[in-house]
Short mmCIF file of C-alpha atoms in Angstrom, two decimals:
data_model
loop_
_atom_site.label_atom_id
_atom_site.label_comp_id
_atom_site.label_asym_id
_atom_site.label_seq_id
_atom_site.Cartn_x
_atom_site.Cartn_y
_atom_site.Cartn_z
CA UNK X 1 -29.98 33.98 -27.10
CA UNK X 2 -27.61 31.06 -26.54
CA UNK X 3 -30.30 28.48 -25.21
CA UNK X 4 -33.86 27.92 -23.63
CA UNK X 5 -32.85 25.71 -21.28
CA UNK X 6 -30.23 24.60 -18.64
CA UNK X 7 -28.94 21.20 -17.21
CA UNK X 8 -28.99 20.92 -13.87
CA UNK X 9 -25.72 18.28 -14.51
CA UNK X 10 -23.13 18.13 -16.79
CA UNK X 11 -23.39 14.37 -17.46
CA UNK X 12 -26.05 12.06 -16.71
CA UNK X 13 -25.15 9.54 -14.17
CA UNK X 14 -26.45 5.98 -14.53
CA UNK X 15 -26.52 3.88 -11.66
CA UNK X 16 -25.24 0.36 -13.55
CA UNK X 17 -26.39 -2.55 -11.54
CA UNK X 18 -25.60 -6.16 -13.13
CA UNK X 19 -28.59 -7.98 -14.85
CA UNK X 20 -30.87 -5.34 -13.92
CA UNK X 21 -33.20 -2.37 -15.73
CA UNK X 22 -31.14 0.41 -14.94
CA UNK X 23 -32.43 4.01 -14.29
CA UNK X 24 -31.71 7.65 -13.33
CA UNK X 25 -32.88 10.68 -13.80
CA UNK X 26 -31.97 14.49 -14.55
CA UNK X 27 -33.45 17.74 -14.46
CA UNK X 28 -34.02 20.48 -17.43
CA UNK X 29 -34.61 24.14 -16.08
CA UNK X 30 -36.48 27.32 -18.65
CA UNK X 31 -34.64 29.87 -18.54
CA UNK X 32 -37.26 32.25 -20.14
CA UNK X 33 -39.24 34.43 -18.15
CA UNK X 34 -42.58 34.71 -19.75
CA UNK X 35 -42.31 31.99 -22.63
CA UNK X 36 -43.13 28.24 -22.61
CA UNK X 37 -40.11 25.94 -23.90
CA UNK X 38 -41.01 23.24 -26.18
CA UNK X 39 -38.17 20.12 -25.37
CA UNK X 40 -36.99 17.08 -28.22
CA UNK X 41 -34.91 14.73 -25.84
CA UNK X 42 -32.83 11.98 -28.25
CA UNK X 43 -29.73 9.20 -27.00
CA UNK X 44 -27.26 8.26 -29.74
CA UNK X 45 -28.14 4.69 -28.90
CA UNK X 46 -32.06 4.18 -28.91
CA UNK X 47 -31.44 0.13 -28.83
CA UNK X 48 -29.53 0.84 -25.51
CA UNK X 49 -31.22 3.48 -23.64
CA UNK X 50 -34.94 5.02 -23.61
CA UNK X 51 -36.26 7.95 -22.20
CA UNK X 52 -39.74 8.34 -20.59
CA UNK X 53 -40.74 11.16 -22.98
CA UNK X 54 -39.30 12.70 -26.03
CA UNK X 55 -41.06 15.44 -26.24
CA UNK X 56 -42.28 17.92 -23.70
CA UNK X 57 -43.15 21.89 -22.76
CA UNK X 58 -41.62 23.42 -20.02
CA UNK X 59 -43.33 26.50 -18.47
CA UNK X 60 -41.32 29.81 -17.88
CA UNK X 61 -38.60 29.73 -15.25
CA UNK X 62 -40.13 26.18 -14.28
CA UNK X 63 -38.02 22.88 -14.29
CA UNK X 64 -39.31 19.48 -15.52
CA UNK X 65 -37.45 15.87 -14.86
CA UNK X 66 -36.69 13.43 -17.15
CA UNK X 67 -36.12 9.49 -16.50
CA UNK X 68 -33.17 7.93 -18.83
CA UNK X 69 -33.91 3.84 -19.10
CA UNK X 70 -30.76 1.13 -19.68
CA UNK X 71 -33.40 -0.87 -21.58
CA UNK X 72 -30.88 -4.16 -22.54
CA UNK X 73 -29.77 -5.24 -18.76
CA UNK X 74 -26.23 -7.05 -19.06
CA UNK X 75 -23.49 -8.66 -16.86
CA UNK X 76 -21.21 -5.17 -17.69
CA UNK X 77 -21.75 -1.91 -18.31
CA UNK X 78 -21.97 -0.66 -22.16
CA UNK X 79 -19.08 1.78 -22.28
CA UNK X 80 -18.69 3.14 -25.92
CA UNK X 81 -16.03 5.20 -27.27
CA UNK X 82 -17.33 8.41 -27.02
CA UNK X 83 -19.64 8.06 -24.66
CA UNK X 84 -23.45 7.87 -25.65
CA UNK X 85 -25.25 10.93 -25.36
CA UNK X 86 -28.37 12.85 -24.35
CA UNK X 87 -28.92 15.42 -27.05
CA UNK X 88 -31.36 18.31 -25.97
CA UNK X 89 -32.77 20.21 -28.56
CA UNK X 90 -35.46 23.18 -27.80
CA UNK X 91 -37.95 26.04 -29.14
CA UNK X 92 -39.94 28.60 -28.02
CA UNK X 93 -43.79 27.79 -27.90
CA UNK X 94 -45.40 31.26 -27.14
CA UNK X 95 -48.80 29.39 -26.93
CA UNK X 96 -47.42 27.54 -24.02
CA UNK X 97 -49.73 24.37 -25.73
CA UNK X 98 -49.13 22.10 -28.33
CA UNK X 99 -50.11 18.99 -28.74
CA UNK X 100 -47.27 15.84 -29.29
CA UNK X 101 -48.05 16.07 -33.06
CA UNK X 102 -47.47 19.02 -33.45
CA UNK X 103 -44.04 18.72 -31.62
CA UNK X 104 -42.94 16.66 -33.68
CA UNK X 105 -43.79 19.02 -36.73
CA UNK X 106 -41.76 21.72 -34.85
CA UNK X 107 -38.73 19.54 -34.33
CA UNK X 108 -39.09 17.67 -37.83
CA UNK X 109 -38.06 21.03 -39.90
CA UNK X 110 -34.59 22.10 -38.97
CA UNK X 111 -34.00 26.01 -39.17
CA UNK X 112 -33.32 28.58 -36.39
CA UNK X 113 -36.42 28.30 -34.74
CA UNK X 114 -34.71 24.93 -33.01
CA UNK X 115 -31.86 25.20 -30.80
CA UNK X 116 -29.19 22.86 -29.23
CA UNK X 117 -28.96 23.64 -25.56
CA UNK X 118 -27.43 20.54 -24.49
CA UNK X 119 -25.26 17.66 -24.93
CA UNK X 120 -25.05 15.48 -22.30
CA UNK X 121 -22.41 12.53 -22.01
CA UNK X 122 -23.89 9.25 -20.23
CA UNK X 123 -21.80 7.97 -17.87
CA UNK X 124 -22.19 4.34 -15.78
CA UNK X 125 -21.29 5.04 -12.07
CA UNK X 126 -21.86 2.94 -8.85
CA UNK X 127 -19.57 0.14 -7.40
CA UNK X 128 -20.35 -2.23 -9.72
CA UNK X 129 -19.16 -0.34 -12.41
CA UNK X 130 -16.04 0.65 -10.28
CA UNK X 131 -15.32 -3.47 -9.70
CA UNK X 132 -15.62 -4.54 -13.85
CA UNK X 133 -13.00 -0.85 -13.80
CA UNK X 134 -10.90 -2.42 -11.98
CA UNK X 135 -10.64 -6.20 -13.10
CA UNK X 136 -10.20 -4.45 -16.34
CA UNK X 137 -8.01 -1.31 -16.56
CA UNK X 138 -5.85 -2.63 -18.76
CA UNK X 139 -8.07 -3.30 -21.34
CA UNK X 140 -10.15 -0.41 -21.60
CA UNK X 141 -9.38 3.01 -22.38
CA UNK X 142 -9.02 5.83 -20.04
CA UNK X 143 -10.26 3.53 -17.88
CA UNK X 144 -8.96 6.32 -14.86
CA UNK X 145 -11.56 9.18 -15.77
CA UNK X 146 -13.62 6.29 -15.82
CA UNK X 147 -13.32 5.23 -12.82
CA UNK X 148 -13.44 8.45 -11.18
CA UNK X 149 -16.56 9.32 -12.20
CA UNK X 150 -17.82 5.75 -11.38
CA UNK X 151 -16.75 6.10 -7.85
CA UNK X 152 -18.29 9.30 -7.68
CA UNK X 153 -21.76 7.59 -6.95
CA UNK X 154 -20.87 5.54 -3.95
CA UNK X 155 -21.18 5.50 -0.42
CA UNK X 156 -18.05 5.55 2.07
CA UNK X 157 -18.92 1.86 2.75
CA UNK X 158 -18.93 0.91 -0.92
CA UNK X 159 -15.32 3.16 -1.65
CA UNK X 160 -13.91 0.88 1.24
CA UNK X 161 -15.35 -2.45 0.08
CA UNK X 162 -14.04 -1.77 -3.29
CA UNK X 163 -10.46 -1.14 -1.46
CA UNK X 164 -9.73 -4.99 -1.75
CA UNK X 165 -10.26 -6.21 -5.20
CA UNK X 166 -8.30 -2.87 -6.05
CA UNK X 167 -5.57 -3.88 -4.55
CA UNK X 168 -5.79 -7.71 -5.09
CA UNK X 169 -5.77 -6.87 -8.98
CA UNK X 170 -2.83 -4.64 -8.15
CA UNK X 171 -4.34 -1.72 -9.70
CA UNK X 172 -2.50 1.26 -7.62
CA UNK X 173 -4.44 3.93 -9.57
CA UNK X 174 -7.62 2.46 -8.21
CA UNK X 175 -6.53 1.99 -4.64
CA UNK X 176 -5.11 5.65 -5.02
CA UNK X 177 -8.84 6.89 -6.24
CA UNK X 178 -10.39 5.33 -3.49
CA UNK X 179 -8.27 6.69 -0.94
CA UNK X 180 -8.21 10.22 -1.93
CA UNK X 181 -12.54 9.80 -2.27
CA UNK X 182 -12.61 8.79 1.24
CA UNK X 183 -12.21 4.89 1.72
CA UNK X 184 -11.21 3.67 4.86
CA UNK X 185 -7.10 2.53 4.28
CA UNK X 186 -7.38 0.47 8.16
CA UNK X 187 -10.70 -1.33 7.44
CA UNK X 188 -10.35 -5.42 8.21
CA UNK X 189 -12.06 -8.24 7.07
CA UNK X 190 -14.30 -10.31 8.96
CA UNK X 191 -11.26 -12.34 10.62
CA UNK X 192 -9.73 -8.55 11.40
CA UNK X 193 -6.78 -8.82 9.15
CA UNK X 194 -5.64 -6.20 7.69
CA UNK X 195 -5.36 -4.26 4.22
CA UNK X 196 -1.46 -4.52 4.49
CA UNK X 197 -1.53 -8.45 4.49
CA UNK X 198 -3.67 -8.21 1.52
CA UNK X 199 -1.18 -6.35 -0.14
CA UNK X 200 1.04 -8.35 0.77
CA UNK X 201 -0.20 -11.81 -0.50
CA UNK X 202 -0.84 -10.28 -3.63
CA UNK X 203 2.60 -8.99 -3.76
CA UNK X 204 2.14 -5.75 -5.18
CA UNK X 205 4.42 -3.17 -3.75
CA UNK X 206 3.56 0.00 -5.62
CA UNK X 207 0.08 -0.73 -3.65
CA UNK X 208 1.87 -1.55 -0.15
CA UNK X 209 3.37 2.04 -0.66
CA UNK X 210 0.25 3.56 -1.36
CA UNK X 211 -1.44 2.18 1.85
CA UNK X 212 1.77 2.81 3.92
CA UNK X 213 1.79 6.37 3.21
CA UNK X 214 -1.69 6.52 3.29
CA UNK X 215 -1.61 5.53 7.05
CA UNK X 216 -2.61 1.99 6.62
CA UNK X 217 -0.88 -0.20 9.96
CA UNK X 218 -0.95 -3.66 10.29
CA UNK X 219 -2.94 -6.02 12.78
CA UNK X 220 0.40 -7.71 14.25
CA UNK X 221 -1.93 -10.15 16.15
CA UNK X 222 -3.61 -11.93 13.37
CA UNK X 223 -1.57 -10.78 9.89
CA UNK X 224 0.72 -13.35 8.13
CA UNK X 225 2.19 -10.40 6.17
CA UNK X 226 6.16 -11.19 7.11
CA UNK X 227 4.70 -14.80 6.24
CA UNK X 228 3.38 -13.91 3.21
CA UNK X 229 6.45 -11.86 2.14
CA UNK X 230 8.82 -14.52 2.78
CA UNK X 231 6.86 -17.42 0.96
CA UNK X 232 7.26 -15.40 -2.03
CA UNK X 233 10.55 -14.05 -1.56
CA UNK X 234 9.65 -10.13 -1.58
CA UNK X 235 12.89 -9.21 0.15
CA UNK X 236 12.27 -5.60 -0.77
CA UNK X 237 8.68 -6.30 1.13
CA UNK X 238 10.43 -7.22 4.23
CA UNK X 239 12.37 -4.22 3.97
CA UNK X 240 9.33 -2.02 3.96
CA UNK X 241 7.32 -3.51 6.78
CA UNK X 242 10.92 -3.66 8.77
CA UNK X 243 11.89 -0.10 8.03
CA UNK X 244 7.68 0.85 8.67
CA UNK X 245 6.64 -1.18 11.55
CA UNK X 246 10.24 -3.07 12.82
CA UNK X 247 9.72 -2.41 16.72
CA UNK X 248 6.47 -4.10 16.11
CA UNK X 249 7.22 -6.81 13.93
CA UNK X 250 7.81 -10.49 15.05
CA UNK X 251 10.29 -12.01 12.82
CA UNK X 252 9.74 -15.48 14.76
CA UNK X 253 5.77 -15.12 15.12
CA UNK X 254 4.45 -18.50 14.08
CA UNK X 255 1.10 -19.40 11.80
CA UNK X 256 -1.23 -21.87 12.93
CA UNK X 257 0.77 -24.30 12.05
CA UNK X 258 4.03 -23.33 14.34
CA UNK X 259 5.66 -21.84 11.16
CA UNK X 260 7.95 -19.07 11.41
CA UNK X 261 8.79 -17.01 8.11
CA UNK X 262 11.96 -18.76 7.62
CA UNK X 263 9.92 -22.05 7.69
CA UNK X 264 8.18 -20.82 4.71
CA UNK X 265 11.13 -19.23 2.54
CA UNK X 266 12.95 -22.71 3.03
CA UNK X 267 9.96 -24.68 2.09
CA UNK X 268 9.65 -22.01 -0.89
CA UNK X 269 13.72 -22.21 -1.37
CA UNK X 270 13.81 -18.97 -1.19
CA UNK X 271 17.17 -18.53 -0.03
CA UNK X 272 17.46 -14.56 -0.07
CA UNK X 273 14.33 -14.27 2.09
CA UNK X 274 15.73 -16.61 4.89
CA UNK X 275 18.78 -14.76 4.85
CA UNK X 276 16.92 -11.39 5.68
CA UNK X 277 15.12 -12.96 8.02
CA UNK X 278 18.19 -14.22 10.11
CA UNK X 279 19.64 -10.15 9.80
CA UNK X 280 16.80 -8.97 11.59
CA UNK X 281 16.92 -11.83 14.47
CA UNK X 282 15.00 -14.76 12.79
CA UNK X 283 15.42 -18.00 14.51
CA UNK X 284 16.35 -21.40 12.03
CA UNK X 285 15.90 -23.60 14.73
CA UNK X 286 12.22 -23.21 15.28
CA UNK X 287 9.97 -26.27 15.21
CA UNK X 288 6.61 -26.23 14.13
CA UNK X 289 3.66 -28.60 15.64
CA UNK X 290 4.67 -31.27 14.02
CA UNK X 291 8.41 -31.04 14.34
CA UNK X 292 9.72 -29.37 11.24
CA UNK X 293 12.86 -27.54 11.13
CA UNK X 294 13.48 -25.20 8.22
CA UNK X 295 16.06 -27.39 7.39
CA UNK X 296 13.52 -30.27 7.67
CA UNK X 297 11.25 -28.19 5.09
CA UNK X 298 14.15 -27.18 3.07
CA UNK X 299 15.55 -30.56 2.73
CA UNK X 300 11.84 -32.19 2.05
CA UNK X 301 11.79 -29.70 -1.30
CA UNK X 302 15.46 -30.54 -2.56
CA UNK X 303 16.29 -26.65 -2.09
CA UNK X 304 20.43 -27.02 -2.07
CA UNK X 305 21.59 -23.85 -1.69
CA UNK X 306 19.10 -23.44 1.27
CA UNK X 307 20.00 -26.53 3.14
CA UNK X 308 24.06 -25.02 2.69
CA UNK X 309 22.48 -21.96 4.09
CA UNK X 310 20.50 -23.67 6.89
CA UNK X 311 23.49 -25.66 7.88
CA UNK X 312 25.97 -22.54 8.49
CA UNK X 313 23.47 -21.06 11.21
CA UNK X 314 21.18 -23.92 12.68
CA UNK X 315 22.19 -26.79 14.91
CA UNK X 316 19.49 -29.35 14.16
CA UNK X 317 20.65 -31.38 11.37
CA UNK X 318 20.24 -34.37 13.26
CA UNK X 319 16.96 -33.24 14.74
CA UNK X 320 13.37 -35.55 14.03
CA UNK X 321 9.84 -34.50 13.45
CA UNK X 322 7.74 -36.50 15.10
CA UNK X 323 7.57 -39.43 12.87
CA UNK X 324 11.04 -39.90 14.07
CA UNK X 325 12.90 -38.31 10.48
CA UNK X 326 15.64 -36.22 9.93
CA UNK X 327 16.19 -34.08 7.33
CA UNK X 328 18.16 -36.82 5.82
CA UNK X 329 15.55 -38.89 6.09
CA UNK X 330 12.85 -36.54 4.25
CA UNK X 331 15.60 -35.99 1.76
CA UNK X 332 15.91 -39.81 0.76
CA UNK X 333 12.41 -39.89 1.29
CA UNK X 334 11.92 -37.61 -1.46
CA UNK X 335 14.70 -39.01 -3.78
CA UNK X 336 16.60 -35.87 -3.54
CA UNK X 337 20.39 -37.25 -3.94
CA UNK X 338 21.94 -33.79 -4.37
CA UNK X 339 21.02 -33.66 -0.39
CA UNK X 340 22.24 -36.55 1.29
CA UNK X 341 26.20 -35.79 1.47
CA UNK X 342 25.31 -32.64 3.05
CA UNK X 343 22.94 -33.96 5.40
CA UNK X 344 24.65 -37.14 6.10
CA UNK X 345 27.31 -38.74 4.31
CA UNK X 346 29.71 -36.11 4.21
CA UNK X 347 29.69 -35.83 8.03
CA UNK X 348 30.23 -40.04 8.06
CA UNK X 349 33.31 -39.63 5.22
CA UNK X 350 34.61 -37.15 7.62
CA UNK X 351 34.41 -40.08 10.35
CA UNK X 352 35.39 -42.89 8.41
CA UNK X 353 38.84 -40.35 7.36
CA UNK X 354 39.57 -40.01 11.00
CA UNK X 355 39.05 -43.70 12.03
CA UNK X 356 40.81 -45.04 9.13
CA UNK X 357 37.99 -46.94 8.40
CA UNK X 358 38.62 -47.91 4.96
CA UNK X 359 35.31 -50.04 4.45
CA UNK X 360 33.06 -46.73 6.00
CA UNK X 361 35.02 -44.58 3.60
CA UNK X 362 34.65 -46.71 0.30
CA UNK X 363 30.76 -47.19 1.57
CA UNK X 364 29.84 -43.42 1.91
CA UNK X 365 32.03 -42.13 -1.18
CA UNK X 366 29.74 -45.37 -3.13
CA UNK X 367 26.68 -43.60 -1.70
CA UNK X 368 27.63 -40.12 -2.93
CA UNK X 369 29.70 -38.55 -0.53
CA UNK X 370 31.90 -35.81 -1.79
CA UNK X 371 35.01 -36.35 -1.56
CA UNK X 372 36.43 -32.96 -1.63
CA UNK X 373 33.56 -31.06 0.80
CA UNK X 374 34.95 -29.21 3.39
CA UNK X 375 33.53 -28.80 6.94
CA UNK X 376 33.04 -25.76 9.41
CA UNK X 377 36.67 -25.26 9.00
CA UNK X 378 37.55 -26.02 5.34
CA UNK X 379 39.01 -28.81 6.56
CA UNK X 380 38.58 -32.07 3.63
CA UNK X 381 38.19 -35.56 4.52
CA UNK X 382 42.47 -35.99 3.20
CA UNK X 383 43.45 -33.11 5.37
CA UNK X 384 41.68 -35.26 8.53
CA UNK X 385 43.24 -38.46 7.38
CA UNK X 386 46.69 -36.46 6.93
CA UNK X 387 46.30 -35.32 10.78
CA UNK X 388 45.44 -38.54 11.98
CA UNK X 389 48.17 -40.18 9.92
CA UNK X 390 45.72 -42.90 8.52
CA UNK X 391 47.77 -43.83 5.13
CA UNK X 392 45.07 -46.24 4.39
CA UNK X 393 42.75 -43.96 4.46
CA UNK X 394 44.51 -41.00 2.48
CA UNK X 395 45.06 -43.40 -0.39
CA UNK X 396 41.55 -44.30 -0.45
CA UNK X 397 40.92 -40.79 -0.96
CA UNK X 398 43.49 -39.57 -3.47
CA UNK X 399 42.33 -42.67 -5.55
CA UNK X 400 38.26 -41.41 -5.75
CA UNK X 401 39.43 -37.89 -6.59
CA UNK X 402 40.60 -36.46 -3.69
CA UNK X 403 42.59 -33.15 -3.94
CA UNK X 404 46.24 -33.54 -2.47
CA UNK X 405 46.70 -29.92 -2.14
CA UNK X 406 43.46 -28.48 -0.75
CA UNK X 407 43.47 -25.87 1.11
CA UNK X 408 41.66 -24.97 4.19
CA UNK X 409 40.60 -21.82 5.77
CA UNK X 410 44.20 -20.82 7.00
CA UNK X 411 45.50 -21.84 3.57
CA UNK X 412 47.17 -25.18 4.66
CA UNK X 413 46.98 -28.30 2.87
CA UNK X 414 46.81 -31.92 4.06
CA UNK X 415 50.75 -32.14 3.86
CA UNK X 416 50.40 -29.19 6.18
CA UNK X 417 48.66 -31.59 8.63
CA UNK X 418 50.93 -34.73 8.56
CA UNK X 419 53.56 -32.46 8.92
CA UNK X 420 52.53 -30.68 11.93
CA UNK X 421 51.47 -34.21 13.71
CA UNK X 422 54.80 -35.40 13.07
CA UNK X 423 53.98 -38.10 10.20
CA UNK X 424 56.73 -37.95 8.42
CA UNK X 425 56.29 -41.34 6.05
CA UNK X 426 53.22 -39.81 5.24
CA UNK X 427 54.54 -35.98 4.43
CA UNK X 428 56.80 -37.89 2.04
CA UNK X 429 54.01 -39.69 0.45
CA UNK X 430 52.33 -36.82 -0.36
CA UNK X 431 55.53 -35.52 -1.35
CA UNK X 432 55.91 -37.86 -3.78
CA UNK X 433 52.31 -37.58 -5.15
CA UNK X 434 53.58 -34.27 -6.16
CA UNK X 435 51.96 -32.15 -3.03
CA UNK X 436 53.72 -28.81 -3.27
CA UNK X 437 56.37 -28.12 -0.47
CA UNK X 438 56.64 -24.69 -0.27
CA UNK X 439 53.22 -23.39 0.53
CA UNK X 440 51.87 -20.99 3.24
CA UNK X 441 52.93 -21.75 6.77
CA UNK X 442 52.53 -19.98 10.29
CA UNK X 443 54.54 -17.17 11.12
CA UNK X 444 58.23 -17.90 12.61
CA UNK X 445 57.91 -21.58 11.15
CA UNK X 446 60.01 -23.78 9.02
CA UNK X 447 59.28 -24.12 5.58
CA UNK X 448 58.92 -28.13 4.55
CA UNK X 449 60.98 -28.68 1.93
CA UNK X 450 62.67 -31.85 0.47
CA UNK X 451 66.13 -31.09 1.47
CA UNK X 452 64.91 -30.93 5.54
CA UNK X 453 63.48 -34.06 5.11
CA UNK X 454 66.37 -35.80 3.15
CA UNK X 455 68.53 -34.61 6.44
CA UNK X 456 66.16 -35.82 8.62
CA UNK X 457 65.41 -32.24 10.17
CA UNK X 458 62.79 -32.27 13.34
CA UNK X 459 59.76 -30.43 11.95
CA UNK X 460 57.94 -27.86 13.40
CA UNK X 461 54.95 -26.67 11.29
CA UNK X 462 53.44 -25.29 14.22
CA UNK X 463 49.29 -25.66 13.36
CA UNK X 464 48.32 -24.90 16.87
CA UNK X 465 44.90 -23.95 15.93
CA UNK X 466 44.54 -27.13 14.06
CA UNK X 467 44.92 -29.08 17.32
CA UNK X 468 42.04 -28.23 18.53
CA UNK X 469 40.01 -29.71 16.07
CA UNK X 470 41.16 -33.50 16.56
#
């Protein structure tokens, strides 16, 4: 015979419940049909758990229950590699009495009279022992059959509750466990927003997957998920709840606060976010309740390379919040230098170039202004001066470090310009500054060269599109 007895379980589940005496029970069945069984019941840790009885007779074909005790309550459950272990050990009492003394005799004297029917693993199961799983899965081992089997003792309610710190630690197994046990993926929270925000804010993609293919949708009227996603420049975010949800998605939906998402990649200088935002119709000239631009929140940070973004696609560089400041101001505010030619001086060099105002350009160049920064056109303050003939003003220039043979967008330099406005005392000047003469020109126009000007040749660099610009 192979054993006396049966388990009704394989394991025995514990219910783990922090700070508290923790029970459960389990169920031992005789298999004999006219015989009493006599039952030893021992854990591998008697410090940790206790049993109601240790010793006890079952009748024939009868079943008896037994009550396992956590005895030491604690803040986490006592997982020990291997698992602790219910040990059943049996014999046959063909009195059907005995009394516990002489139980113990039976059991004290090994030999075959004494079998092993059963060794049963004790595992913790319940949500709380699911939550310390998944705070800690990367610091216990097989932490995933673990969990499993803790999950296996909770409610629908519970599965779905646990749904959130799953996937705010980022643990995709978890949120994958869940799921397939029968959480609900498009539960909300008490303000109704949804699981894919939370994924979202805790930037974990692998888990934004899991949801998304797991059915999981969005609550477009109260989630800050394309928020969220742009604040921490998850690009490849976007790109999911675009590709997922994009006839639903509001790429200029504002927070509380008036913000769109491109607010808060330029306040995050996140310059990679903004620019997916404007591919998929985002709006830089949004202002929030208090009068923020992006470029006002960009320029507040000292982001650089998201102010030169902001200023190739929004028209409110000039623009005030309503205490009356520019992004200039906020800039200067903030002592962020690296800002203000952008945001101000550069456009006043550009001025003082075309005014000839010599005093305007020495001020703004003392203040920081680049002198070589080009504007919509890749036109530099020298090649403005060189249109407008102001030989004061190119001097000025060439003397703080301007470059006598920039080019612009078209490829023409300044000597370009003079030429084409007929300054011809000032083409020579830059001639003999040593401004190349033979450079790009228009089609079906005269090269400059020394020799036409020598003879006093009419010159026709024709820069048509130039003359707009004046």
């Amino acid at each position: 015979m192979d054993r006396l007895v049966k388990a009704e379980e394989k394991e025995v589940g514990l219910i783990f419940k922090k700070g508290q005496r923790c029970s459960t029970s389990f169920k031992l069945t005789n298999l004999m049909h006219t015989m009493s069984v006599a039952v030893y019941l021992t854990t591998t840790n008697p410090s940790l758990f206790s049993l109601n009885r240790s010793f006890s007779i079952i009748p024939p074909l009868s079943s008896s229950s037994y009550i396992l005790l956590l005895s030491q309550p604690s803040d986490q459950p006592p997982f020990s590699t291997p698992a602790d272990v219910v040990t059943v050990r049996t014999a046959m009492l063909p009195t059907g009495k005995a009394h516990q003394s002489d139980l113990r005799r039976l059991f004290s004297k090994p030999g075959p009279h004494v079998f092993r029917d059963a060794v049963l693993p004790v595992s913790f199961v319940g949500p709380h022992v699911a939550e310390f799983l998944i705070s800690h899965h990367t610091q216990i081992p097989e932490c995933g059959s673990l969990f499993k089997k803790a999950i296996s003792g909770c409610a629908q309610s519970e599965l779905t509750a646990l749904l959130r710190p799953a996937i705010e630690c980022g643990n995709e197994d978890a949120v994958s466990a869940l799921i397939d046990a029968g959480a609900d993926v498009n539960s909300r929270d008490s303000n109704e927003i949804s699981l894919i925000n939370l994924s979202v804010r805790a930037a974990k993609m692998d888990v934004l997957k899991i949801l998304l293919a797991s059915g999981c949708t969005p609550n477009h009227s109260v989630d800050s998920s394309v928020h969220e996603a742009a604040a921490l420049n998850r690009v490849d975010i976007l790109e999911s709840l675009f590709q997922s949800f994009g006839n639903n998605m509001d790429i200029n939906s504002v927070s509380s606060e008036g913000r769109t998402p491109i607010h808060m990649a330029a306040l995050h200088g996140h310059i990679e976010a903004i620019q997916f935002c404007l591919s998929v119709g985002g709006n830089p000239n949004v202002w929030d309740h208090n009068g923020w631009t992006p470029l006002h929140c960009a320029a507040s940070e000292g982001h650089l390379k998201v102010v030169e973004c902001l200023l190739e696609c929004s028209n409110v560089k000039y623009g005030v919040n309503r205490e009356g400041k520019t992004a200039f101001s906020l800039a200067v505010d903030n002592g962020h230098s690296h800002l203000l030619d952008l945001l101000q001086w550069g456009d006043a060099l550009l001025r003082a170039a075309r005014l000839d105002d010599v005093h305007g350009l020495t001020s703004c160049i003392a203040k920081g202004a680049m002198v070589n920064r080009k504007d919509q056109n890749g036109w530099t303050p020298l090649h403005w001066a060189a249109f407008k003939g102001r030989i004061k003003s190119v001097k000025v220039l060439l003397e703080h470090g301007g470059e006598i043979d920039a080019v612009d967008d078209a490829g023409y330099t300044p000597l370009h310009c003079a030429a084409e406005a007929g300054h011809l005392q000032l083409a020579l000047f830059f001639i003999s500054r040593g401004s190349g003469v033979n450079l790009k020109s228009f089609e079906g126009a005269f090269l400059l060269n020394s020799e036409s000007l020598n003879k006093d040749i009419p010159l026709d660099m024709s820069l048509h599109q130039h003359k707009t610009k004046a």
